Amino acid sequence: MSLLTIELQKEKRTGVIPVLIVVGILGAAYALVNFFVRKNTLLSLPLAPMDVLLTQLYGTLLILNMFGIIVATCMIYNMEFKGNAVKKLYMLPVSVPKMYLYKFLILTILLLIAITLQNLALIKIGMTDLPQGTFELPTLILFAAYSFITSMPVLSFLLLISSRFENMWIPLGIGVAGFLSGMALANSDLAILMFHPFVVMLKPAVAMSAQPDKSIALVALTETVLFLAIGLGLANYTHYE
């Protein structure tokens, strides 16, 4: 049995897989209901229809995704710490960094599924409810990719934290603190705040335009690779008592 198959079985038992899928379904349902209820109000805003569709609905979708990431990353290492299982892994012919990488890939794919489900709902809204001729599918796809990329630093950062602390409340507390501080700082233009992964994730939600910011996307990719590399490097060493 391959290590990836084992990881998938473990994540099914921990409940990580349904968490992010449910987040995607809830986000899609929210977008449909919200636009149905507020259609006239939203379309009367002094924004282009595509900007209304993507920026005015994305804020709540982002919060759902962020808390889905926080919960999933806290849960994904919970099984490894039960019964000191994580210490025993270092005594087996198993690549612990590869296990870490597979956890990262599983979470990434689940987040991608969640964002895809949410954007399918936005496509439905755009095709049926926006003024005729204003819906632009390439713009939506580009914004969806942008929102996915800017979410990845939070995922890779919290996975790193979760892998280092046996107490699940620590990564959960860091995730909540990151969310609250990110909300307070997201509107700031200070470049140094871009080192804050939660601020990066929130940037698309505070923008008034659906056009992606290339510099923010580049920062997001850099932070994702950095946190992943640190996590893979530390996975070679155990600090557990």
mmCIF file of C-alpha atoms in Angstrom, residues 37 66 75 91 102 121 131-132 166 181 195 203 205 207 220 232 234 240:
data_model
loop_
_atom_site.group_PDB
_atom_site.id
_atom_site.type_symbol
_atom_site.label_atom_id
_atom_site.label_comp_id
_atom_site.label_asym_id
_atom_site.label_seq_id
_atom_site.Cartn_x
_atom_site.Cartn_y
_atom_site.Cartn_z
ATOM 1 C CA VAL A 37 -31.773 38.420 -1.978
ATOM 2 C CA MET A 66 -10.064 30.558 5.962
ATOM 3 C CA MET A 75 -7.203 18.121 12.478
ATOM 4 C CA MET A 91 11.466 4.230 13.646
ATOM 5 C CA TYR A 102 1.218 14.292 0.888
ATOM 6 C CA ALA A 121 -22.142 29.031 -8.209
ATOM 7 C CA PRO A 131 -26.978 42.204 -17.233
ATOM 8 C CA GLN A 132 -26.786 40.579 -20.649
ATOM 9 C CA GLU A 166 0.998 18.250 19.760
ATOM 10 C CA SER A 181 -4.982 40.487 13.009
ATOM 11 C CA PHE A 195 4.801 38.958 5.251
ATOM 12 C CA LYS A 203 -6.235 41.189 -0.066
ATOM 13 C CA ALA A 205 -11.588 40.608 -0.470
ATOM 14 C CA ALA A 207 -10.026 45.190 -3.291
ATOM 15 C CA ALA A 220 1.700 34.423 -2.029
ATOM 16 C CA LEU A 232 9.662 19.550 4.825
ATOM 17 C CA LEU A 234 11.780 20.172 9.940
ATOM 18 C CA TYR A 240 8.538 15.321 20.556
#
